[in-house]
Amino acid sequence: MLCATSRLLAARAASALPAHSRGRGLAPRSRRRELHFPGHPELPPGDFLAGRFARHSVPAGRRAVLRRGRMPPAAGGGLAGSELRPRKGRYGSQAARAAGRDVTTEAATARSPKRPAPPSSRRFEAAGRWALLALVTLTSFVTRFHRLDQPPHICWDETHFGKMGSYYINRTFFFDVHPPLGKMLIGLAGYLSGYDGTFLFQKPGDNYEHHSYMGMRGFCAFLGSMLIPLAYLTVLELSRSLPAALLTAAFLTFDTGCLTLSQYILLDPILMFFIMAAMLSMVKYNSCANRPFSAPWWFWLSLTGINLAGALGVKFVGLFIILQVGWNTLSDLWHLFGDLSLSMVTLGKHLTARILCLIVLPLALYIATYAVHFMVLNKSGPGDGFFSSAFQARLSGNNLHNASIPEHLAYGSVITVKNLRMAVGYLHSHRHFYPEGVGARQQQVTTYLHKDYNNLWIIKKHNSNSDPLDPSLPVEFVRHGDIIRLEHKETSRNLHSHYHEAPLTRKHYQVTGYGINGSGDSNDFWRIEVINRKFGNRIKVLRSRIRLIHLVTGCVLGSSGKVLPKWGWEQLEVTCTPYLKETLSSIWNVEDHINPKLPNISLEVLQPSFPEIMLESHMVMIRGNNGLKPKDNEFTSKPWHWPVNFQGLRFSGVNDTDFRVYLLGNPVVWWLNLLSLALYILSASVFAVAVQRGARLPAEVEGLSQVLLRGGGQLLLGWMMHYFPFFLMGRVLYFHHYFPAMLFSSMLTGLLWDTLLRLCAWSLASYPLAGCVHTLGILSLLLGTAYSFYLFHPLAYGMVGPLAQDPRSPMAGLRWLESWDF
Amino acid sequence: MLGFLQHPVVVTAEVNLNMVALTAVGLLSRLWQLAYPRAVVFDEVYYGQYISFYMKRIFFLDGSGPPFGHMLLALGGYLGGFDGNFLWNRIGAEYSSNVPVWSLRLLPALSGALSVPMAYEIVWELGFSHCAATGAALLMLIENALITQSRLMLLESVLIFFNLLAVLSYLKFSNSQKHRPFSPRWWFWLVLTGVACSCAVGIKYVGVFTYLLVLGVAAVHAWHLIGDQTLSNVRVLCHLLARAAALVALPVLVYLLFFYAHLLLLYRSGPHDQVMSSAFQASLEGGLARVTQGQPLEVAFGSQVTLKNVFGQPVPCWLHSHQSTYPMIYENGRGSSHQQQVTCYPFKDVNNWWIVKDPGRHQLVVNNPPRPVRHGDVVQLVHGMTTRLLNTHDVAAPLSPHAQEVSCYIDYNISMPPQNLWRLDIVNRESDTDVWKTILSEVRFVHVNTSAILKLSGVPLPDWGFRQLEVVGEKLSWGYHESTVWNVEEHRYGRSQEQKERELELHSPTQVDISRNLSFMARFSELQWRMLTVRGDDSEHKYSSTPLDWVMLDTSIAYWLHPRTSAQIHLLGNVVIWASASLATLVYALLFVWYLLRRRRRVCDLPEDRWLRWVLAGALCAGGWAVNYLPFFLMEKTLFLYHYLPALTFQILLLPVVLEHVGDHLCRSQLQRSLFIALVVAWFTSACHVSNMLRPLTYGDRSLSPSELKALRWKDSWDILIRKY
């Protein structure tokens, strides 16, 4: 392998071609495979490029001689055997590629004549490349699948995602803050591998026993292993340099963090797979930009779209890669738009193609995943309470499913009232008073998520206490704007409010149950209003969004969503808010409805349509995400911890007798990444300023700087996109959120070091042995990473024995930061 | 030698009468009847208390913004001879005679008035006509919301003033760049840009957005400068260094200066002390300093100490224990050790005293000479009143079951041995042999047997724990968190061996004397950090609104109502201006995109210099609007209509720019142009008319009848107060 590397290195180095960079409009657009000896007729005389072009038009056969004459020892030119020369075409065109895609149509004219090349060596080349890719893939699979079955118990979040996989197999409805695709895939993998969905996934540490879990883990490990070839190909495409790609692959293969995260039933390997696949297909399609509307172009473009849908379908952070692809597409279109040789029709085609492949296709796929999700999960389950009444009616087993109840609210009906805000629940009261010192000592009114008899209320007229269910009286419907009284069925007290401050939200008024056997005072009167309805309309069960306005104080019944202390049985506070803002917490709907005098109608008609279901589940997910707020005195991971590898996550095991797995990045790789980011910014800005100052770089350097600025720029953008948004997020954050960004950062590191070492070799060109600098540098990086992996591999593959604080532990010497607690 | 006498001394003065007139009417509109109403109006109740604190030199903490704004308001009070004696307790309270209302409101009013001619200058410097410039100034003049906001003791108008000043001086600077770089004039405007930026940030944090905008524009200009190959490398470097010094280094220094002045002015302790660290409190006159004055600095074995939690959330509190024990069985059925409770107690109490004991010895007094405790030493903590030892063990804590219970050990003669050894870990040590210092050292107690860390979980205990806060031993030490860090606040050397005497000693106050000075940077960083993290009451307010309500003025704020009549001050904008300014922004954006796309296809509708002017105007005005408006969508605090005013001023600047552009470039024929001018005149007249109609609500000087008020309620969402007689 090393042998192959060095040879390829040499080939690459020897073939680094001079190219144009700033003569954008004139830049010949060559196809990748052919080397451009551009015969562009309109070269500007006197331009410094012209001289360079002139030199290029030397017949191919003499080029090697020329080159050697110019910089014989540079970059191991001596190593580059002449049989490797055909590869120049492949790797030499990097600068041309990088120079921008301004002139697409000129590509055809700028094609170089095919150079004769010995077919055998070309085949050998291709085989070598494939072999290298196979080797990289194999290493990654071996490392990921090694000891995959260990530990045979639930680790960390497997308890969630494994459980959700089971839910799909059992078809019970659940709620999660992430979109469904990832969990569906896990469920599918489990189903196909013979897992029957009977394991409970109760808590981390539970043994799997006879249940088949390897299918699910294997699926995740498979996708996790695919990350490395994907990263390898991406860097290869961006830098056209095998050593850079190889470095990247090594960094990722030997990173304990990526390894650990790929070995368990988690969403992250799936998410990262889609992110990297989207990135690769985007880069590939950028490379096809000179052959628009060709088959590979369409293939990569639509593959990008598919992968975007996948990334977003697994977690909402997939949005970041969408933004990156969007940005890339915009700048791409912008370049095309500036190309006056393209007609508006062609531009329209370009635009349509992108809209189709990058917006319509992903959206369709994303919606399709939801369609499947709702189709599969058709039984009532633990997620019901999070959703609105109308939504629950879809689920078989839920009491609203196929239930038939009267449609319009009438006086005398027994009802339950549900708050529209997520996870607040039903209006509730019980035979307990507010304690001393908390407002008036009257009966508590709360909201409660579970269904029980204390949620039942009777709707009565405000001025008569006659039993409306008396058959002699006609049915009287409740209408929008009516003054009503709500009597708690179990305790016969009225819903009541008054000028006392609410127990927790001091600016609101207290809501109590008051009166004896339904007779209270004027503070029990509420006006019932339907949102967006005209006066006098009837009130529909489930569908009408109602507000209850207290007649005397003018306040609105709502739930603050705050949890009451012990005395309130940790149910949620109900208040009457004097601020008449239309927020969901003060809007209610009627869910159960019992009235013997009215005919029951089937609720099928009230079922929400698919777009409504989509919208609701998204609202619920977004709120669920925002609801994951860290508590005051909890230790939480901060985004700045992540790149420094400040602290890991315990996947399994706490005590020294346990089988312990600790998610922590390989510090050598991570700190190198951190260093490389700084180095990259430094070197890129030096180059950018130099170019802006109009400095004329030698051709070699010019080509390398283009790789650095363009290829590296995309990777840096990827890193920033996947990292900085976390600083703005209010939710609880975990270490593993950094891993997508870490992939980009590692790719950048690979690309940067290769380029820097090349630059180094170039600047030392006058010394003998300068060519070895690059080779040696790459080799030492590879070996160093591999050795650090050897040191840290127990983190991922599991440790048993004394904790690292203990000097007897074999890991004691590796606890380089005090905050690592493995 | 006397050559200068050969020429007459000539003074040529150029007076722009437009400017003079605009300044005059600006002053008139803002200063007219400034002292009316002589009552607390809306947020004056909030800023007023800080003015009083400044007058009395009492330290306070306000998380809403850096201190420069408050100091400016206080300057007005100082000039008017205010003694700070007024109880700012409710909106509408009548000012007593010692409150110099006029001078308190003068500074905001002046800044509001000067914003009018500045708008003129900015549009002129952007390269547009005098007519457009006058238009911008007149719009600023008649905008009711700006008038209302600048006539009161509030900070928005000052913020707007400095925002505009920053933009104006940057424009002046960049215009003089072409002709005379490094001239005194060039330097003056460059430095003024930096100063104005830091003043804007110093008034409210949102000023940082304008600062970033100016920095961004400056960076783009600097980038062009780098590309300018007619300049030598050295000269480019000089340019860059000058900009970096004036736009980055200088603002930072000025910002620090604000805090320096703030801390210099406020040297007395006050009601907000509790939030700050003990070291900070001790640096203030009175308060804790009086208590801790003269304490011994180094904690020694035998020292009597109170331990304060550094995190102090939800409330600042001290490590505490008392006779009561943990209940045998909790409500949820779990068992406890039934040993003595250890809690965190938010009040000073004799039960907060602990004695630092050397595990190897029995005595509880300080040797002579005292043996100081160092980082890494193992200590026992003895509760002063009960002489029990701080202990933790493998029993789940009452409310945080994942952590260990902390107790004072009672020997029940059962198989639960005492585990009362704690290793001292000084967090902010400089070397590993550092001595544990009173107030200054932040320490963690690491349990020797279980390596759990003493931590305040912050959860209030139920009734059996008297609602004090739970203290636990945290097993999962997830690195550093302030809730695990404690510092010694009160400290003295224990002298009495006998328990009775010791109790007496604990009850008596401490003496002795050492002075402790925190450096300015330490005080600054602590204060700044607390200001950023202090939590305001995030409860909703009757007049709070969302950013979406602002663009079309769907909300309003009632500022003040006359106690008897229905005269009232109401924050209401000029609807015509708001709507047309939003429209102008939209038109600008559409035109900009259109031109940009056409230019990309090499169709140049505008000559190059016009185009650059148009882009710069957009970058500063539309950009100014965007950076001052869009971030509010991400903020989680309670928002009010007045938060939109800085963004609105930038929109108003854009309005005449767009109008002039439309008139000059889009109206092709003379007829179209005349028609357009007529339209503009009609539109401006209607704006003036609306402004005049809303005038009673702006100045609050005239009582309107209910029917008139009803007629003014053009939108249902405006809460104009109507008295029911």
Short mmCIF file of C-alpha atoms in Angstrom, two decimals, chain A residues 22 102 334-344 347 505 507-508 565-567 577-579 581 583 629 632-638 646-650 654 685 688-689 691-695 728 730 734 805 818-819 821, chain B residues 223-229 231-233 236 311 313-314 331 399 425 429 444 451 455-459 462 467 474-481 483-484 535 537 539-545 596-598 600-602 634 636:
data_model
loop_
_atom_site.label_atom_id
_atom_site.label_comp_id
_atom_site.label_asym_id
_atom_site.label_seq_id
_atom_site.Cartn_x
_atom_site.Cartn_y
_atom_site.Cartn_z
CA ARG A 22 -7.41 34.77 -13.29
CA ASP A 102 -17.44 30.23 -16.62
CA TRP A 334 -24.90 32.72 -10.91
CA HIS A 335 -21.87 31.72 -12.94
CA LEU A 336 -24.01 30.24 -15.66
CA PHE A 337 -26.12 33.35 -15.69
CA GLY A 338 -23.06 35.50 -16.27
CA ASP A 339 -22.07 33.42 -19.25
CA LEU A 340 -23.36 35.43 -22.18
CA SER A 341 -22.89 32.58 -24.60
CA LEU A 342 -25.76 30.73 -22.97
CA SER A 343 -29.20 31.65 -24.17
CA MET A 344 -32.01 32.34 -21.77
CA LEU A 347 -30.51 28.97 -18.55
CA THR A 505 -47.83 32.97 37.06
CA LYS A 507 -49.65 38.25 36.68
CA HIS A 508 -52.57 35.99 35.84
CA PRO A 565 -45.59 21.61 43.08
CA LYS A 566 -46.43 18.49 45.06
CA TRP A 567 -49.70 19.89 46.36
CA THR A 577 -54.79 35.55 31.59
CA PRO A 578 -55.76 39.21 31.34
CA TYR A 579 -53.76 39.62 28.13
CA LYS A 581 -53.28 37.52 23.03
CA THR A 583 -51.77 32.00 21.83
CA LYS A 629 -34.30 22.91 27.44
CA ASP A 632 -30.23 25.26 35.56
CA ASN A 633 -27.86 23.17 37.56
CA GLU A 634 -27.28 20.43 35.03
CA PHE A 635 -24.01 19.83 33.33
CA THR A 636 -24.58 20.28 29.67
CA SER A 637 -22.26 20.02 26.77
CA LYS A 638 -21.43 23.37 25.19
CA PHE A 646 -13.23 18.35 25.81
CA GLN A 647 -15.47 15.64 27.03
CA GLY A 648 -16.88 12.38 25.83
CA LEU A 649 -20.14 10.58 26.36
CA ARG A 650 -20.57 7.39 28.34
CA VAL A 654 -19.97 3.26 34.88
CA SER A 685 -6.15 34.25 3.49
CA ALA A 688 -6.49 35.32 -1.22
CA VAL A 689 -4.68 38.52 -0.33
CA VAL A 691 -4.28 37.14 -5.54
CA GLN A 692 -6.15 40.32 -4.67
CA ARG A 693 -2.85 42.22 -4.66
CA GLY A 694 -2.26 40.88 -8.12
CA ALA A 695 0.78 38.80 -7.22
CA LEU A 728 -27.81 29.59 18.43
CA GLY A 730 -31.47 26.76 22.91
CA TYR A 734 -24.72 16.60 23.13
CA GLN A 805 -8.49 7.67 37.40
CA GLU A 818 -8.87 15.78 33.27
CA SER A 819 -12.35 16.05 31.89
CA ASP A 821 -13.77 10.21 32.54
CA TRP B 223 -10.71 44.56 0.37
CA HIS B 224 -11.02 46.82 -2.67
CA LEU B 225 -8.14 48.82 -1.28
CA ILE B 226 -6.02 45.68 -1.14
CA GLY B 227 -6.85 45.08 -4.78
CA ASP B 228 -5.84 48.59 -5.73
CA GLN B 229 -2.46 48.03 -7.32
CA LEU B 231 -0.95 51.76 -3.92
CA SER B 232 2.27 50.43 -2.52
CA ASN B 233 2.22 47.54 -0.10
CA VAL B 236 -2.05 49.46 1.98
CA PHE B 311 -23.22 29.54 40.78
CA GLN B 313 -28.88 29.67 40.90
CA PRO B 314 -31.80 29.86 41.55
CA GLU B 331 -42.98 10.22 49.70
CA LEU B 399 -34.64 14.81 44.90
CA ASP B 425 -9.50 21.40 44.82
CA ARG B 429 -5.28 28.28 41.54
CA ARG B 444 -14.42 22.21 44.95
CA SER B 451 -14.80 10.94 44.17
CA LYS B 455 -22.78 20.26 44.42
CA LEU B 456 -25.81 22.51 44.72
CA SER B 457 -28.56 20.85 42.73
CA GLY B 458 -30.77 23.89 43.13
CA VAL B 459 -33.97 21.93 43.74
CA PRO B 462 -40.17 19.70 50.36
CA ARG B 467 -37.87 24.52 51.33
CA GLU B 474 -22.32 14.51 42.11
CA LYS B 475 -20.84 11.24 40.93
CA LEU B 476 -20.82 11.98 37.23
CA SER B 477 -18.36 14.81 37.29
CA TRP B 478 -19.01 16.23 33.87
CA GLY B 479 -16.16 18.64 34.09
CA TYR B 480 -16.40 22.07 35.51
CA HIS B 481 -19.70 23.59 36.47
CA SER B 483 -22.69 24.75 40.87
CA THR B 484 -19.90 22.54 42.24
CA ARG B 535 -32.41 36.60 33.75
CA ASP B 537 -38.63 38.33 34.12
CA SER B 539 -43.29 37.06 31.59
CA GLU B 540 -45.55 38.50 28.97
CA HIS B 541 -46.52 42.11 29.17
CA LYS B 542 -49.77 43.69 28.23
CA TYR B 543 -48.13 45.72 25.49
CA SER B 544 -45.54 43.23 24.31
CA SER B 545 -45.62 42.38 20.64
CA LEU B 596 -28.06 42.82 -10.54
CA LEU B 597 -29.38 40.11 -12.85
CA ARG B 598 -29.31 42.47 -15.82
CA ARG B 600 -24.76 39.91 -14.94
CA ARG B 601 -26.06 39.63 -18.47
CA ARG B 602 -23.99 42.74 -19.32
CA LEU B 634 -34.29 34.95 17.20
CA GLU B 636 -36.50 35.13 23.32
#
